PDB file of C-alpha atoms in Angstrom:
ATOM      1  CA  MET U  12     113.702  77.966 106.103  1.00  0.00           C
ATOM      2  CA  HIS U  13     110.470  79.874 106.438  1.00  0.00           C
ATOM      3  CA  LEU U  14     109.575  80.534 109.979  1.00  0.00           C
ATOM      4  CA  ALA U  15     106.148  82.081 110.496  1.00  0.00           C
ATOM      5  CA  ILE U  16     104.658  83.351 113.738  1.00  0.00           C
ATOM      6  CA  ASP U  17     101.273  82.630 112.828  1.00  0.00           C
ATOM      7  CA  ASP U  18     102.220  78.781 112.667  1.00  0.00           C
ATOM      8  CA  TRP U  19     103.662  78.837 116.004  1.00  0.00           C
ATOM      9  CA  MET U  20     100.856  80.781 117.631  1.00  0.00           C
ATOM     10  CA  GLY U  21      98.338  78.674 115.849  1.00  0.00           C
ATOM     11  CA  GLN U  22      99.607  75.396 117.044  1.00  0.00           C
ATOM     12  CA  LEU U  23     100.839  76.445 120.596  1.00  0.00           C
ATOM     13  CA  PHE U  24      98.509  78.767 121.942  1.00  0.00           C
ATOM     14  CA  CYS U  25      95.090  79.164 119.818  1.00  0.00           C
ATOM     15  CA  PRO U  26      93.680  76.048 121.372  1.00  0.00           C
ATOM     16  CA  ASP U  27      93.948  77.858 124.721  1.00  0.00           C
ATOM     17  CA  LEU U  28      92.883  81.433 123.532  1.00  0.00           C
ATOM     18  CA  PRO U  29      90.842  83.169 126.169  1.00  0.00           C
ATOM     19  CA  GLN U  30      87.316  84.350 125.469  1.00  0.00           C
ATOM     20  CA  PRO U  31      86.851  87.222 125.300  1.00  0.00           C
ATOM     21  CA  LEU U  32      90.175  87.793 123.621  1.00  0.00           C
ATOM     22  CA  ASP U  33      92.809  89.147 125.817  1.00  0.00           C
ATOM     23  CA  PHE U  34      95.283  91.076 123.791  1.00  0.00           C
ATOM     24  CA  GLY U  35      97.978  90.974 126.418  1.00  0.00           C
ATOM     25  CA  TRP U  36      97.719  87.320 126.771  1.00  0.00           C
ATOM     26  CA  VAL U  37      98.221  87.061 122.957  1.00  0.00           C
ATOM     27  CA  MET U  38     101.170  89.620 122.699  1.00  0.00           C
ATOM     28  CA  GLU U  39     103.110  87.906 125.663  1.00  0.00           C
ATOM     29  CA  ARG U  40     102.982  84.660 123.912  1.00  0.00           C
ATOM     30  CA  ALA U  41     103.801  86.109 120.546  1.00  0.00           C
ATOM     31  CA  ALA U  42     106.960  87.559 122.158  1.00  0.00           C
ATOM     32  CA  ARG U  43     107.870  83.938 123.505  1.00  0.00           C
ATOM     33  CA  CYS U  44     107.442  82.770 120.092  1.00  0.00           C
ATOM     34  CA  GLU U  45     109.694  85.415 118.470  1.00  0.00           C
ATOM     35  CA  ARG U  46     112.415  84.663 120.931  1.00  0.00           C
ATOM     36  CA  ARG U  47     112.274  80.967 119.892  1.00  0.00           C
ATOM     37  CA  ILE U  48     112.067  81.809 116.271  1.00  0.00           C
ATOM     38  CA  TRP U  49     115.103  84.050 116.563  1.00  0.00           C
ATOM     39  CA  LEU U  50     117.164  81.369 118.128  1.00  0.00           C
ATOM     40  CA  MET U  51     115.931  78.780 115.566  1.00  0.00           C
ATOM     41  CA  ALA U  52     116.940  81.190 112.651  1.00  0.00           C
ATOM     42  CA  LEU U  53     120.139  81.830 114.227  1.00  0.00           C
ATOM     43  CA  ALA U  54     121.204  78.153 114.407  1.00  0.00           C
ATOM     44  CA  ILE U  55     119.922  77.731 110.703  1.00  0.00           C
ATOM     45  CA  VAL U  56     122.120  80.481 109.329  1.00  0.00           C
ATOM     46  CA  ARG U  57     125.069  79.338 111.473  1.00  0.00           C
ATOM     47  CA  GLY U  58     124.686  75.985 109.893  1.00  0.00           C
ATOM     48  CA  GLY U  59     124.964  77.424 106.431  1.00  0.00           C
ATOM     49  CA  GLY U  60     121.176  77.933 105.734  1.00  0.00           C
ATOM     50  CA  ARG U  61     118.884  80.694 105.167  1.00  0.00           C
ATOM     51  CA  ALA U  62     116.024  82.090 107.238  1.00  0.00           C
ATOM     52  CA  VAL U  63     112.935  83.963 106.468  1.00  0.00           C
ATOM     53  CA  LEU U  64     111.398  85.429 109.641  1.00  0.00           C
ATOM     54  CA  ASP U  65     107.574  86.015 108.839  1.00  0.00           C
ATOM     55  CA  LEU U  66     106.904  87.761 112.114  1.00  0.00           C
ATOM     56  CA  GLY U  67     104.437  90.522 111.068  1.00  0.00           C
ATOM     57  CA  PHE U  68     106.636  93.177 112.370  1.00  0.00           C
ATOM     58  CA  MET U  69     103.856  95.348 113.576  1.00  0.00           C
ATOM     59  CA  LYS U  70     105.981  97.901 115.118  1.00  0.00           C
ATOM     60  CA  ALA U  71     109.223  99.918 114.010  1.00  0.00           C
ATOM     61  CA  ALA U  72     110.897  99.083 117.107  1.00  0.00           C
ATOM     62  CA  GLY U  73     110.587  95.333 116.614  1.00  0.00           C
ATOM     63  CA  ARG U  74     111.742  95.611 112.982  1.00  0.00           C
ATOM     64  CA  SER U  75     114.637  97.639 114.286  1.00  0.00           C
ATOM     65  CA  ARG U  76     115.432  95.153 117.186  1.00  0.00           C
ATOM     66  CA  PHE U  77     115.520  92.076 114.695  1.00  0.00           C
ATOM     67  CA  LEU U  78     117.904  94.057 112.381  1.00  0.00           C
ATOM     68  CA  ALA U  79     120.136  95.026 115.303  1.00  0.00           C
ATOM     69  CA  LEU U  80     120.201  91.340 116.355  1.00  0.00           C
ATOM     70  CA  ALA U  81     121.406  90.195 113.012  1.00  0.00           C
ATOM     71  CA  ASP U  82     123.988  92.988 112.868  1.00  0.00           C
ATOM     72  CA  GLU U  83     125.072  91.918 116.393  1.00  0.00           C
ATOM     73  CA  HIS U  84     125.755  88.338 115.004  1.00  0.00           C
ATOM     74  CA  GLY U  85     127.535  89.749 111.799  1.00  0.00           C
ATOM     75  CA  LEU U  86     124.501  88.659 109.550  1.00  0.00           C
ATOM     76  CA  SER U  87     122.978  90.478 106.737  1.00  0.00           C
ATOM     77  CA  ALA U  88     119.153  91.078 106.901  1.00  0.00           C
ATOM     78  CA  LYS U  89     116.661  92.715 104.866  1.00  0.00           C
ATOM     79  CA  LEU U  90     113.189  93.838 105.467  1.00  0.00           C
ATOM     80  CA  HIS U  91     110.546  92.994 102.695  1.00  0.00           C
ATOM     81  CA  TYR U  92     107.540  95.206 102.940  1.00  0.00           C
ATOM     82  CA  VAL U  93     104.563  94.040 101.235  1.00  0.00           C
ATOM     83  CA  THR U  94     101.770  96.441 100.809  1.00  0.00           C
ATOM     84  CA  ALA U  95      97.837  96.162 100.049  1.00  0.00           C
ATOM     85  CA  GLU U  96      94.963  98.367 100.785  1.00  0.00           C
ATOM     86  CA  ARG U  97      92.993  97.565 103.922  1.00  0.00           C
ATOM     87  CA  ASP U  98      89.921  96.296 102.149  1.00  0.00           C
ATOM     88  CA  VAL U  99      92.238  93.783 100.027  1.00  0.00           C
ATOM     89  CA  ARG U 100      93.900  92.628 103.290  1.00  0.00           C
ATOM     90  CA  CYS U 101      90.488  92.038 104.867  1.00  0.00           C
ATOM     91  CA  GLN U 102      89.274  90.080 101.940  1.00  0.00           C
ATOM     92  CA  ARG U 103      92.344  87.975 101.652  1.00  0.00           C
ATOM     93  CA  VAL U 104      92.018  87.063 105.417  1.00  0.00           C
ATOM     94  CA  SER U 105      88.306  86.099 104.906  1.00  0.00           C
ATOM     95  CA  GLN U 106      89.167  83.983 101.927  1.00  0.00           C
ATOM     96  CA  ARG U 107      91.963  82.253 103.755  1.00  0.00           C
ATOM     97  CA  ASN U 108      89.695  81.492 106.703  1.00  0.00           C
ATOM     98  CA  ALA U 109      87.118  80.074 104.475  1.00  0.00           C
ATOM     99  CA  ALA U 110      89.675  77.975 102.359  1.00  0.00           C
ATOM    100  CA  ARG U 111      91.754  76.700 105.258  1.00  0.00           C
ATOM    101  CA  GLY U 112      94.395  75.927 102.591  1.00  0.00           C
ATOM    102  CA  ASP U 113      98.174  75.689 102.842  1.00  0.00           C
ATOM    103  CA  THR U 114      98.539  79.297 104.274  1.00  0.00           C
ATOM    104  CA  PHE U 115      95.923  78.830 106.971  1.00  0.00           C
ATOM    105  CA  SER U 116      97.248  78.747 110.520  1.00  0.00           C
ATOM    106  CA  PHE U 117      94.138  79.744 112.561  1.00  0.00           C
ATOM    107  CA  GLU U 118      90.917  81.762 111.994  1.00  0.00           C
ATOM    108  CA  VAL U 119      91.321  85.456 112.194  1.00  0.00           C
ATOM    109  CA  THR U 120      88.344  87.076 113.404  1.00  0.00           C
ATOM    110  CA  PRO U 121      87.076  90.455 112.318  1.00  0.00           C
ATOM    111  CA  ALA U 122      87.938  91.747 115.849  1.00  0.00           C
ATOM    112  CA  MET U 123      91.469  90.338 115.493  1.00  0.00           C
ATOM    113  CA  PHE U 124      92.055  91.849 112.210  1.00  0.00           C
ATOM    114  CA  ASP U 125      90.769  95.182 113.628  1.00  0.00           C
ATOM    115  CA  ALA U 126      92.923  94.959 116.743  1.00  0.00           C
ATOM    116  CA  MET U 127      96.133  94.171 114.785  1.00  0.00           C
ATOM    117  CA  GLU U 128      95.399  97.057 112.202  1.00  0.00           C
ATOM    118  CA  ALA U 129      95.118  99.589 114.875  1.00  0.00           C
ATOM    119  CA  LEU U 130      98.640  98.551 116.228  1.00  0.00           C
ATOM    120  CA  PHE U 131     100.431  98.328 112.977  1.00  0.00           C
ATOM    121  CA  GLU U 132     102.941 100.995 112.146  1.00  0.00           C
ATOM    122  CA  PRO U 133     103.685 101.546 108.620  1.00  0.00           C
ATOM    123  CA  ALA U 134     107.474 101.539 107.573  1.00  0.00           C
ATOM    124  CA  THR U 135     109.261 104.837 107.871  1.00  0.00           C
ATOM    125  CA  ASP U 136     110.898 106.404 104.728  1.00  0.00           C
ATOM    126  CA  GLU U 137     114.366 105.215 106.111  1.00  0.00           C
ATOM    127  CA  GLU U 138     113.051 101.658 106.508  1.00  0.00           C
ATOM    128  CA  LEU U 139     111.549 101.759 102.974  1.00  0.00           C
ATOM    129  CA  ALA U 140     114.816 102.936 101.526  1.00  0.00           C
ATOM    130  CA  LEU U 141     116.397  99.761 102.628  1.00  0.00           C
ATOM    131  CA  ALA U 142     113.721  97.374 102.158  1.00  0.00           C
ATOM    132  CA  ALA U 143     112.402  95.306  99.245  1.00  0.00           C
ATOM    133  CA  VAL U 144     108.935  96.726  98.730  1.00  0.00           C
ATOM    134  CA  VAL U 145     106.194  94.823  96.944  1.00  0.00           C
ATOM    135  CA  ALA U 146     102.888  96.405  96.234  1.00  0.00           C
ATOM    136  CA  THR U 147      99.916  93.991  95.825  1.00  0.00           C
ATOM    137  CA  GLY U 148      96.430  94.573  94.481  1.00  0.00           C
TER     138      GLY U 148
END
């Protein structure tokens, strides 16, 4: 089961997004979604299924926290690190905004993109050694 934070945030909170954008408001709601997604993933796995957590994992602490949660519950987990240059990521977001296809959850404005870029912590060497790494064009 693919559990994507963007789907949850888009459906539950984007209609109420404050203007101007309040990043604290967004992050508090993202944390709520992450907690619910974890509980859903745990139920799926305990029922014999597999779960993919598509949470962005912007910070090393968040990645470590979810790996530790899996370990605490006797579950195996692996990070998948997908890389692309900033301009490629920006172009892909613009294309997704325009196409509004299957992978569209909500419009990511240039300001939102820049805010998330500023917060992102690249994977450490230790994380990369244990992760599946996919470099995209």
